[in-house]
Short mmCIF file of C-alpha atoms in Angstrom, two decimals:
data_model
loop_
_atom_site.label_atom_id
_atom_site.label_comp_id
_atom_site.label_asym_id
_atom_site.label_seq_id
_atom_site.Cartn_x
_atom_site.Cartn_y
_atom_site.Cartn_z
CA MET T 1 276.36 72.30 83.44
CA ASP T 2 274.31 70.98 80.72
CA ASN T 3 270.87 69.10 82.41
CA THR T 4 271.27 71.24 85.61
CA ARG T 5 271.89 74.76 84.81
CA PRO T 6 270.24 77.59 87.01
CA ALA T 7 267.76 80.49 85.79
CA GLN T 8 265.74 80.36 82.98
CA ALA T 9 268.07 77.60 81.40
CA ARG T 10 266.24 74.37 80.62
CA ARG T 11 263.36 76.06 80.44
CA ALA T 12 263.56 75.93 77.09
CA ALA T 13 266.39 73.23 76.65
CA LEU T 14 265.01 71.15 79.50
CA SER T 15 261.45 70.97 77.84
CA SER T 16 262.85 71.81 73.89
CA LEU T 17 262.68 68.11 72.79
CA ASP T 18 259.49 68.67 73.50
CA LEU T 19 259.13 72.25 71.83
CA LEU T 20 260.78 70.94 68.87
CA LYS T 21 258.87 67.92 67.79
CA LEU T 22 255.47 70.12 68.38
CA SER T 23 256.49 73.21 66.56
CA LEU T 24 257.98 71.33 63.80
CA GLY T 25 255.18 68.07 63.23
CA THR T 26 252.75 71.56 63.50
CA THR T 27 254.81 73.96 61.15
CA MET T 28 255.71 71.84 58.19
CA SER T 29 253.01 72.35 56.03
CA HIS T 30 253.39 76.08 56.79
CA THR T 31 257.35 76.73 56.00
CA THR T 32 259.08 77.90 52.86
CA THR T 33 260.39 75.03 51.59
CA ASN T 34 258.06 72.24 50.48
CA HIS T 35 258.63 69.07 49.89
CA ARG T 36 260.99 69.00 46.16
CA ASP T 37 263.37 71.20 47.80
CA LEU T 38 263.91 68.58 50.46
CA ASP T 39 264.25 66.07 47.61
CA THR T 40 266.61 68.42 45.49
CA LEU T 41 268.42 71.29 47.29
CA PRO T 42 271.57 71.33 49.14
CA VAL T 43 271.89 70.05 52.14
CA SER T 44 273.96 72.50 53.32
CA LYS T 45 271.20 75.13 51.93
CA LEU T 46 268.31 73.12 54.00
CA PHE T 47 270.23 72.90 57.13
CA TRP T 48 270.20 76.90 57.26
CA GLN T 49 267.13 77.62 56.27
CA TYR T 50 265.62 75.72 59.32
CA THR T 51 268.43 76.13 61.95
CA ILE T 52 268.73 79.48 60.97
CA PRO T 53 264.65 80.87 62.52
CA SER T 54 265.33 78.14 65.42
CA LEU T 55 268.74 79.72 66.39
CA ALA T 56 266.73 83.09 66.82
CA GLY T 57 264.59 81.99 69.23
CA MET T 58 266.80 79.67 71.10
CA LEU T 59 268.89 82.63 72.20
CA ALA T 60 266.23 84.72 72.95
CA THR T 61 265.36 82.23 75.23
CA GLY T 62 269.06 82.57 76.08
CA LEU T 63 268.88 86.29 77.03
CA TYR T 64 267.05 85.43 79.66
CA VAL T 65 269.79 82.90 81.33
CA VAL T 66 272.82 86.20 80.36
CA ILE T 67 270.99 88.93 81.56
CA ASP T 68 269.39 87.50 85.14
CA GLY T 69 273.27 86.35 85.44
CA ILE T 70 274.73 89.45 84.43
CA PHE T 71 272.80 91.97 86.88
CA VAL T 72 272.32 89.39 90.13
CA GLY T 73 276.20 88.77 89.33
CA HIS T 74 276.94 92.49 89.04
CA PHE T 75 274.98 93.91 91.47
CA VAL T 76 274.09 91.38 94.10
CA GLY T 77 277.28 89.63 93.50
CA SER T 78 277.68 85.43 94.44
CA HIS T 79 275.79 85.23 97.05
CA GLY T 80 273.33 86.26 95.37
CA LEU T 81 274.60 83.83 91.86
CA ALA T 82 274.38 81.52 94.75
CA ALA T 83 270.93 82.27 96.20
CA ILE T 84 269.59 81.82 92.71
CA ALA T 85 271.24 78.84 92.32
CA LEU T 86 270.18 76.79 95.13
CA ALA T 87 266.37 77.86 94.92
CA TYR T 88 266.00 77.19 91.35
CA PRO T 89 265.32 73.17 91.88
CA LEU T 90 262.07 74.27 93.38
CA VAL T 91 261.39 76.82 90.36
CA MET T 92 262.29 74.24 87.37
CA MET T 93 259.17 71.95 89.34
CA GLN T 94 256.79 74.88 88.80
CA VAL T 95 258.40 75.14 85.14
CA GLY T 96 257.66 71.42 84.82
CA LEU T 97 253.91 72.14 85.69
CA GLY T 98 253.99 74.39 82.86
CA ALA T 99 255.55 71.82 80.74
CA MET T 100 253.06 69.56 81.29
CA LEU T 101 249.99 72.03 80.74
CA SER T 102 251.56 73.60 77.53
CA MET T 103 252.77 70.31 75.77
CA GLY T 104 249.80 68.30 76.49
CA ALA T 105 247.17 70.50 76.11
CA ALA T 106 249.26 71.78 72.67
CA THR T 107 249.52 67.81 72.23
CA ARG T 108 245.66 66.82 72.77
CA ILE T 109 244.63 69.91 70.43
CA ALA T 110 246.93 69.07 66.96
CA ILE T 111 245.35 65.64 67.29
CA LEU T 112 241.62 66.41 67.64
CA GLN T 113 242.46 68.69 64.83
CA GLY T 114 243.45 66.66 62.96
CA GLY T 115 240.59 64.50 63.04
CA GLY T 116 238.31 67.71 62.19
CA ASP T 117 237.07 67.82 65.55
CA TYR T 118 237.62 71.95 66.00
CA GLU T 119 234.85 72.48 69.38
CA ARG T 120 236.97 69.91 71.37
CA ALA T 121 239.79 70.84 70.62
CA ARG T 122 238.59 73.98 71.48
CA ALA T 123 236.93 72.63 75.00
CA THR T 124 240.71 71.82 75.62
CA LEU T 125 241.84 75.07 75.21
CA VAL T 126 239.10 76.20 77.84
CA ALA T 127 240.08 72.99 79.55
CA ALA T 128 244.03 73.61 79.79
CA LEU T 129 242.90 77.39 80.68
CA ALA T 130 241.25 76.23 83.36
CA LEU T 131 243.97 74.27 84.87
CA LEU T 132 246.58 76.61 84.91
CA ALA T 133 244.36 78.76 86.44
CA LEU T 134 244.04 75.67 89.50
CA ILE T 135 247.62 74.98 89.83
CA SER T 136 248.56 78.84 89.46
CA LEU T 137 246.49 79.33 92.81
CA ALA T 138 247.39 75.79 94.46
CA ILE T 139 251.53 77.24 94.19
CA PRO T 140 251.76 80.30 96.44
CA LEU T 141 249.28 78.29 98.64
CA LEU T 142 251.45 75.91 99.41
CA GLY T 143 254.71 76.76 98.41
CA LEU T 144 254.37 80.86 100.22
CA THR T 145 252.79 78.38 103.41
CA TYR T 146 255.84 76.80 103.54
CA LEU T 147 258.38 78.70 102.46
CA ASP T 148 261.11 78.38 105.57
CA THR T 149 261.32 74.63 105.05
CA LEU T 150 261.72 74.99 101.54
CA LEU T 151 264.48 76.66 101.82
CA GLN T 152 266.42 74.41 104.60
CA TRP T 153 265.71 71.07 102.96
CA LEU T 154 267.20 73.27 99.46
CA GLN T 155 270.16 74.18 102.12
CA ALA T 156 269.95 77.38 101.27
CA ASP T 157 270.06 78.67 105.20
CA LYS T 158 273.67 77.53 104.87
CA GLN T 159 274.40 81.16 105.30
CA PRO T 160 271.96 84.57 106.47
CA ILE T 161 272.87 86.87 103.02
CA VAL T 162 272.04 83.37 100.94
CA MET T 163 268.79 82.30 102.73
CA ALA T 164 267.68 86.14 103.02
CA GLU T 165 267.97 86.41 98.79
CA ALA T 166 267.02 82.86 97.97
CA ARG T 167 263.43 84.18 100.48
CA ASN T 168 262.84 87.01 98.19
CA TYR T 169 263.78 85.85 95.02
CA LEU T 170 261.63 82.65 95.48
CA GLN T 171 258.31 84.47 97.21
CA TRP T 172 258.42 86.67 94.03
CA MET T 173 258.97 83.09 91.92
CA LEU T 174 256.38 81.47 93.92
CA GLY T 175 253.52 83.85 94.12
CA GLY T 176 253.64 85.16 90.34
CA ALA T 177 253.65 80.91 89.40
CA LEU T 178 250.57 82.14 86.45
CA PHE T 179 253.05 84.65 84.50
CA THR T 180 256.15 81.50 84.50
CA MET T 181 253.70 78.96 83.54
CA GLY T 182 251.00 80.97 81.99
CA GLN T 183 254.02 81.72 79.20
CA MET T 184 254.92 78.26 78.14
CA VAL T 185 251.23 77.86 77.92
CA ALA T 186 250.81 80.77 75.08
CA THR T 187 254.38 79.83 72.78
CA TYR T 188 253.16 76.50 72.77
CA LEU T 189 249.46 77.06 71.95
CA LEU T 190 250.96 79.29 69.46
CA ARG T 191 253.23 77.14 67.67
CA ASN T 192 250.49 74.51 68.38
CA ASP T 193 247.66 76.88 65.84
CA GLY T 194 250.32 77.47 62.79
CA ARG T 195 252.46 80.87 64.83
CA PRO T 196 255.76 79.56 64.67
CA ARG T 197 256.48 83.35 64.34
CA LEU T 198 254.47 84.84 66.59
CA ALA T 199 255.89 82.82 69.20
CA THR T 200 259.22 83.49 68.49
CA LEU T 201 259.09 87.63 68.37
CA LEU T 202 257.02 87.14 72.08
CA MET T 203 259.70 85.37 72.89
CA VAL T 204 262.45 87.75 71.47
CA ILE T 205 259.96 91.02 72.99
CA GLY T 206 260.27 89.19 76.40
CA SER T 207 264.16 89.09 76.83
CA LEU T 208 264.97 92.35 75.74
CA LEU T 209 261.85 93.61 78.65
CA ASN T 210 263.81 91.34 80.77
CA VAL T 211 266.84 93.34 79.35
CA VAL T 212 264.96 96.86 80.45
CA PHE T 213 263.63 96.01 83.71
CA ASN T 214 266.58 93.80 85.11
CA TYR T 215 268.33 97.00 84.59
CA LEU T 216 265.79 99.26 86.25
CA PHE T 217 264.89 96.87 89.51
CA VAL T 218 268.50 95.41 90.51
CA GLY T 219 270.85 97.41 88.58
CA VAL T 220 269.25 100.79 89.04
CA LEU T 221 266.67 100.20 92.43
CA LYS T 222 268.97 98.01 93.83
CA LEU T 223 266.15 95.77 94.68
CA GLY T 224 268.67 92.40 94.22
CA LEU T 225 266.99 88.81 93.75
CA ALA T 226 263.07 90.49 94.12
CA GLY T 227 264.21 92.42 91.05
CA SER T 228 265.16 90.09 89.89
CA ALA T 229 262.68 87.61 89.39
CA GLN T 230 260.11 90.96 88.90
CA ALA T 231 261.55 91.22 86.25
CA THR T 232 261.22 88.11 84.89
CA LEU T 233 257.80 87.54 85.81
CA LEU T 234 257.09 91.11 84.37
CA SER T 235 258.43 89.79 81.18
CA GLU T 236 256.81 86.61 80.80
CA SER T 237 253.57 88.38 81.69
CA VAL T 238 253.50 89.88 78.56
CA VAL T 239 254.46 87.27 76.41
CA MET T 240 251.07 85.36 78.31
CA LEU T 241 249.08 88.10 77.87
CA ALA T 242 249.70 88.29 74.26
CA GLY T 243 250.66 84.71 73.12
CA LEU T 244 246.54 84.27 75.09
CA GLY T 245 244.99 86.81 73.87
CA TYR T 246 246.13 86.25 70.65
CA PHE T 247 243.58 83.61 70.71
CA PHE T 248 240.01 85.82 71.11
CA THR T 249 240.84 87.76 67.99
CA ARG T 250 239.42 86.73 64.19
CA HIS T 251 243.76 85.88 63.03
CA ALA T 252 243.35 82.54 66.12
CA ARG T 253 242.08 79.10 63.73
CA LEU T 254 241.10 77.81 67.35
CA ARG T 255 239.60 81.19 68.56
CA LEU T 256 237.74 81.78 71.67
CA ARG T 257 234.56 83.60 72.48
CA LEU T 258 233.06 84.17 75.71
CA ALA T 259 230.40 81.78 75.02
CA ASN T 260 233.16 79.31 74.63
CA TRP T 261 233.90 79.12 78.29
CA ARG T 262 231.96 76.07 79.48
CA LEU T 263 234.12 73.78 81.24
CA ASP T 264 234.41 70.19 80.29
CA TRP T 265 236.28 68.66 83.01
CA ARG T 266 236.70 65.47 81.28
CA CYS T 267 238.97 67.44 78.63
CA CYS T 268 241.53 68.16 81.86
CA GLY T 269 242.13 64.03 82.30
CA PRO T 270 243.98 63.91 78.17
CA VAL T 271 245.81 66.88 78.95
CA LEU T 272 247.32 66.11 81.86
CA ALA T 273 248.08 62.35 80.74
CA LEU T 274 249.63 63.67 77.69
CA GLY T 275 251.72 65.71 79.55
CA LEU T 276 253.13 63.75 81.54
CA SER T 277 256.21 63.09 80.09
CA SER T 278 257.51 66.82 80.05
CA LEU T 279 256.33 66.61 83.59
CA LEU T 280 258.49 64.54 84.94
CA MET T 281 261.92 65.36 82.48
CA GLU T 282 261.82 68.41 84.30
CA PHE T 283 261.33 67.34 87.85
CA ASN T 284 264.38 65.36 86.96
CA LEU T 285 266.43 67.77 85.90
CA ALA T 286 265.48 69.56 89.27
CA LEU T 287 266.61 66.57 90.93
CA LEU T 288 269.93 66.54 89.41
CA MET T 289 270.15 70.49 90.06
CA PHE T 290 269.54 69.58 93.66
CA ALA T 291 271.80 66.80 94.08
CA HIS T 292 274.95 69.81 92.40
CA ASN T 293 273.72 71.63 94.48
CA PHE T 294 273.61 69.32 98.11
CA GLN T 295 277.57 68.05 96.79
CA LEU T 296 278.87 71.61 96.49
CA LEU T 297 278.11 73.02 99.56
CA ARG T 298 279.34 69.73 101.30
CA TRP T 299 282.59 69.76 99.36
CA GLY T 300 282.60 73.34 99.37
CA THR T 301 280.74 76.32 100.16
CA ASP T 302 277.98 78.61 98.88
CA LEU T 303 280.89 80.44 96.45
CA SER T 304 280.53 77.31 94.81
CA VAL T 305 277.21 77.30 94.39
CA ALA T 306 277.90 80.83 92.54
CA ALA T 307 280.70 79.41 90.27
CA TYR T 308 278.31 76.51 89.50
CA ALA T 309 275.34 78.84 88.39
CA THR T 310 278.96 80.99 86.37
CA ALA T 311 279.65 77.81 84.39
CA GLY T 312 275.98 76.89 83.77
CA TYR T 313 274.82 80.15 82.67
CA SER T 314 277.47 80.09 80.60
CA GLU T 315 276.65 76.66 79.17
CA ALA T 316 273.61 77.77 78.62
CA LEU T 317 274.40 79.62 75.48
CA PHE T 318 275.84 76.45 74.15
CA THR T 319 273.08 73.39 74.45
CA LEU T 320 270.62 75.83 73.52
CA VAL T 321 272.65 76.42 69.97
CA VAL T 322 272.52 72.65 69.05
CA HIS T 323 269.34 72.89 69.80
CA GLY T 324 268.87 74.68 67.49
CA LEU T 325 270.98 73.30 64.90
CA ALA T 326 269.60 70.02 66.26
CA VAL T 327 266.07 72.05 64.59
CA GLY T 328 267.30 72.24 61.02
CA LEU T 329 268.51 68.52 60.86
CA GLN T 330 265.49 66.83 62.27
CA PRO T 331 263.41 67.30 59.62
CA LEU T 332 266.01 66.95 57.08
CA LEU T 333 266.37 63.54 58.46
CA SER T 334 262.85 62.81 58.78
CA HIS T 335 261.82 63.17 55.38
CA SER T 336 264.88 61.65 53.46
CA THR T 337 264.45 58.62 55.49
CA GLY T 338 260.55 59.05 55.22
CA ALA T 339 260.78 59.44 51.91
CA GLY T 340 263.75 55.71 51.45
CA ARG T 341 266.92 57.73 50.51
CA PRO T 342 269.11 56.17 52.59
CA GLU T 343 272.08 58.33 50.50
CA ARG T 344 269.91 61.63 51.82
CA THR T 345 270.32 61.18 55.00
CA ARG T 346 273.94 59.95 55.32
CA GLU T 347 274.63 63.07 53.55
CA ALA T 348 272.59 65.17 56.04
CA LEU T 349 273.72 63.39 58.80
CA ARG T 350 277.29 63.47 58.20
CA TYR T 351 276.72 67.40 57.63
CA GLY T 352 274.55 68.18 61.24
CA LEU T 353 277.19 66.41 63.03
CA ARG T 354 280.33 68.53 61.48
CA VAL T 355 279.04 71.58 62.13
CA THR T 356 278.04 70.29 65.96
CA MET T 357 281.60 68.79 66.58
CA LEU T 358 283.36 72.28 65.20
CA LEU T 359 280.80 74.62 67.47
CA GLY T 360 281.41 72.19 70.56
CA LEU T 361 285.57 71.98 70.03
CA THR T 362 285.70 76.50 69.42
CA ALA T 363 283.50 76.87 72.38
CA LEU T 364 285.16 73.88 74.51
CA ALA T 365 288.60 76.65 73.00
CA ALA T 366 286.77 79.28 74.51
CA VAL T 367 286.36 78.16 78.26
CA GLN T 368 290.02 76.68 78.35
CA LEU T 369 292.00 79.84 76.78
CA PHE T 370 289.52 82.66 78.31
CA PRO T 371 287.45 81.25 81.76
CA THR T 372 288.65 84.69 83.46
CA LEU T 373 286.91 86.94 80.29
CA ILE T 374 284.05 85.03 80.51
CA VAL T 375 283.26 84.58 84.32
CA ARG T 376 284.41 87.98 84.41
CA MET T 377 281.12 88.90 82.45
CA TYR T 378 278.62 87.87 85.93
CA ASN T 379 281.15 90.15 88.27
CA SER T 380 284.31 91.53 87.46
CA GLU T 381 285.27 92.50 90.94
CA ASP T 382 284.93 89.46 93.63
CA LEU T 383 288.17 87.90 92.71
CA ALA T 384 287.40 84.44 94.97
CA LEU T 385 284.34 84.11 92.76
CA ILE T 386 286.74 85.05 89.82
CA ALA T 387 289.00 82.53 90.31
CA ALA T 388 286.28 80.08 91.36
CA GLY T 389 284.19 80.00 88.81
CA SER T 390 287.28 79.67 86.09
CA HIS T 391 288.47 76.69 87.87
CA ALA T 392 284.92 75.34 87.74
CA LEU T 393 284.80 76.33 83.74
CA ARG T 394 287.70 74.73 82.47
CA LEU T 395 286.83 71.31 84.64
CA HIS T 396 282.98 71.46 84.46
CA LEU T 397 282.41 72.37 80.44
CA LEU T 398 285.58 70.07 80.20
CA ALA T 399 283.47 67.76 77.58
CA MET T 400 281.73 70.24 75.72
CA PRO T 401 281.88 68.49 72.53
CA PHE T 402 280.48 65.19 73.95
CA ASP T 403 277.68 67.35 75.01
CA GLY T 404 276.85 68.63 72.15
CA LEU T 405 276.87 65.01 69.88
CA VAL T 406 274.61 63.07 72.90
CA ILE T 407 271.88 66.53 71.83
CA ILE T 408 272.25 66.34 67.80
CA GLY T 409 272.45 62.25 68.71
CA ILE T 410 269.06 61.57 70.53
CA ILE T 411 267.14 64.10 68.11
CA ALA T 412 268.70 62.63 65.04
CA LEU T 413 268.18 59.26 66.12
CA GLN T 414 264.45 59.95 67.27
CA ALA T 415 264.10 61.61 63.81
CA MET T 416 265.73 58.17 61.88
CA ALA T 417 262.91 56.51 63.82
CA LEU T 418 265.41 54.47 66.11
CA THR T 419 263.28 55.65 69.61
CA ARG T 420 265.22 52.82 71.05
CA ALA T 421 268.73 53.99 71.17
CA ALA T 422 267.46 57.68 71.59
CA LEU T 423 265.13 57.17 74.69
CA LEU T 424 268.34 55.18 76.02
CA LEU T 425 271.01 57.82 75.70
CA THR T 426 267.89 60.26 77.55
CA ILE T 427 267.61 58.33 80.50
CA GLY T 428 271.90 57.54 80.52
CA LYS T 429 272.11 60.82 82.12
CA THR T 430 270.55 60.15 85.20
CA ILE T 431 271.30 56.68 85.84
CA LEU T 432 275.02 57.77 85.23
CA LEU T 433 275.34 61.16 87.07
CA LEU T 434 273.95 60.66 90.43
CA PRO T 435 276.10 57.48 91.56
CA ALA T 436 279.30 59.76 89.56
CA LEU T 437 278.51 62.69 91.82
CA TRP T 438 278.47 60.29 94.77
CA LEU T 439 281.88 58.74 94.18
CA LEU T 440 283.57 60.70 92.44
CA PRO T 441 284.03 63.32 95.29
CA LEU T 442 285.71 60.95 97.87
CA TRP T 443 288.51 60.31 95.79
CA LEU T 444 288.63 63.90 93.81
CA LYS T 445 286.70 66.01 96.80
CA LEU T 446 284.99 69.06 95.51
CA ASP T 447 286.97 68.20 91.64
CA GLY T 448 285.15 65.26 91.76
CA VAL T 449 281.77 67.41 91.41
CA TRP T 450 283.28 69.34 88.53
CA LEU T 451 283.97 66.43 87.19
CA ALA T 452 281.41 64.24 87.32
CA MET T 453 278.97 65.37 84.72
CA PRO T 454 282.03 65.31 81.73
CA LEU T 455 282.54 62.32 82.70
CA VAL T 456 279.19 61.41 82.06
CA ASN T 457 278.74 63.33 78.99
CA LEU T 458 282.22 62.07 77.73
CA LEU T 459 280.90 58.28 78.60
CA LEU T 460 277.08 59.27 76.25
CA GLY T 461 278.99 60.92 74.23
CA THR T 462 280.72 58.03 73.18
CA ALA T 463 277.66 55.87 73.19
CA ALA T 464 276.02 58.61 70.86
CA ALA T 465 278.84 57.90 68.19
CA LEU T 466 278.54 54.31 68.53
CA ALA T 467 274.23 54.31 67.83
CA LEU T 468 275.14 56.78 65.13
CA TRP T 469 278.13 54.77 63.64
CA GLY T 470 275.82 51.46 62.85
CA ALA T 471 273.46 53.84 61.77
CA PHE T 472 275.41 55.84 59.04
CA GLN T 473 276.92 51.36 58.64
CA ARG T 474 272.77 50.54 58.04
CA LEU T 475 271.82 53.47 55.91
CA LYS T 476 275.16 52.49 53.43
CA ARG T 477 273.39 48.89 53.27
CA GLN T 478 270.62 50.17 52.09
CA GLU T 479 271.77 52.60 49.81
CA ASP T 480 274.06 49.59 48.73
CA LEU T 481 270.62 48.04 48.14
CA ALA T 482 269.13 50.56 46.03
CA THR T 483 272.03 51.13 44.23
CA ALA T 484 272.46 47.27 42.91
CA ALA T 485 268.69 46.46 42.31
#
């Protein structure tokens, strides 16, 4: 489902481009691979040295997605999956506010620390926590007051059972905004403080706790989507408290003490400004998901939305793995570009693209050959959902190799300082997807909704391939010039 997957999928993938750039930029000095290694070790070895840790973090996040889907699908049913999918654009907007605070605070603090201004960096951390508290109060006050209106806007009022589950889910998710945003802020700031392994460990712990709590609340106590939300929030609260608590210990570089709690409101502006792009990205993703849901209900039923959820849960893992691979590729490309070694850049880019395309083709084969088996992971008894979900998987995920090519192409182009091409690919999905979602169903009806995303991925993947081919040619010319000299 790419940019529009439900549950917490975009929490990593949606903000992951910013997170990858931040985490890589702030942890390069702490990795065991030094500059000499980057210049001399085989590209394949370096690629996996960088990739394996990032994949662990991405897959830990992906567990949130899959576990939620499995428990809701098996113990609540197709109406539960539909309710999450319909409600989640609102949660994504909440995640966007968390991403704004996380990226804005981490970036501002890194800049101030780089300039040696640790007092203002500490004041910025305090300001970020104050903003977190204020926004966490505003969301439930506004959201819960107008909850029924919001549910109608989200099209969740078509079926009473779906409406009830969506209301139960949002009551908890909006009420627990502090934990959803707080755990994002905590993990971003931990990476920024030179503790990427601790951040990843907390993410893994949170994912495991989510499994346990989902089993208890959804499987044993039969609390439905309310239980799923409670499991998520309880897991996130552990990550948030442990992550933010770190900054009150002697191990933190940017340590907080009670004497530091003097709020300087002037520090809030830069945090909000630097994080604005992350907020807009998440809001954009919420819009795309809402558009999918709207068209699925227009041309199908709530069963179609549930099928959309199963496809989204499944592709979430693929996208997160591709982002993890991109992490392994980015430092190799950036270092060799800065070092003026075009032959090394070409080799790294070629290797990363080969791995990504192999992964994409393997995932595509699995989806096309075993769609029923995949859907049965989420519900093994609802024959209607199994049939609808299998059909959705085959059509909606038809262009997975091109989807992977777009993701790694954007990050590779950024890594080689070709930011204009990367930006065009990034905004191209929204520009193309909204018209496709409205026009294709006029011809193909419900199948048009399923095919809108693969069509856009096919077009953008082709554009990414052309941009990367142009980069290859420029690198070849640079290599030839260096050889001739």
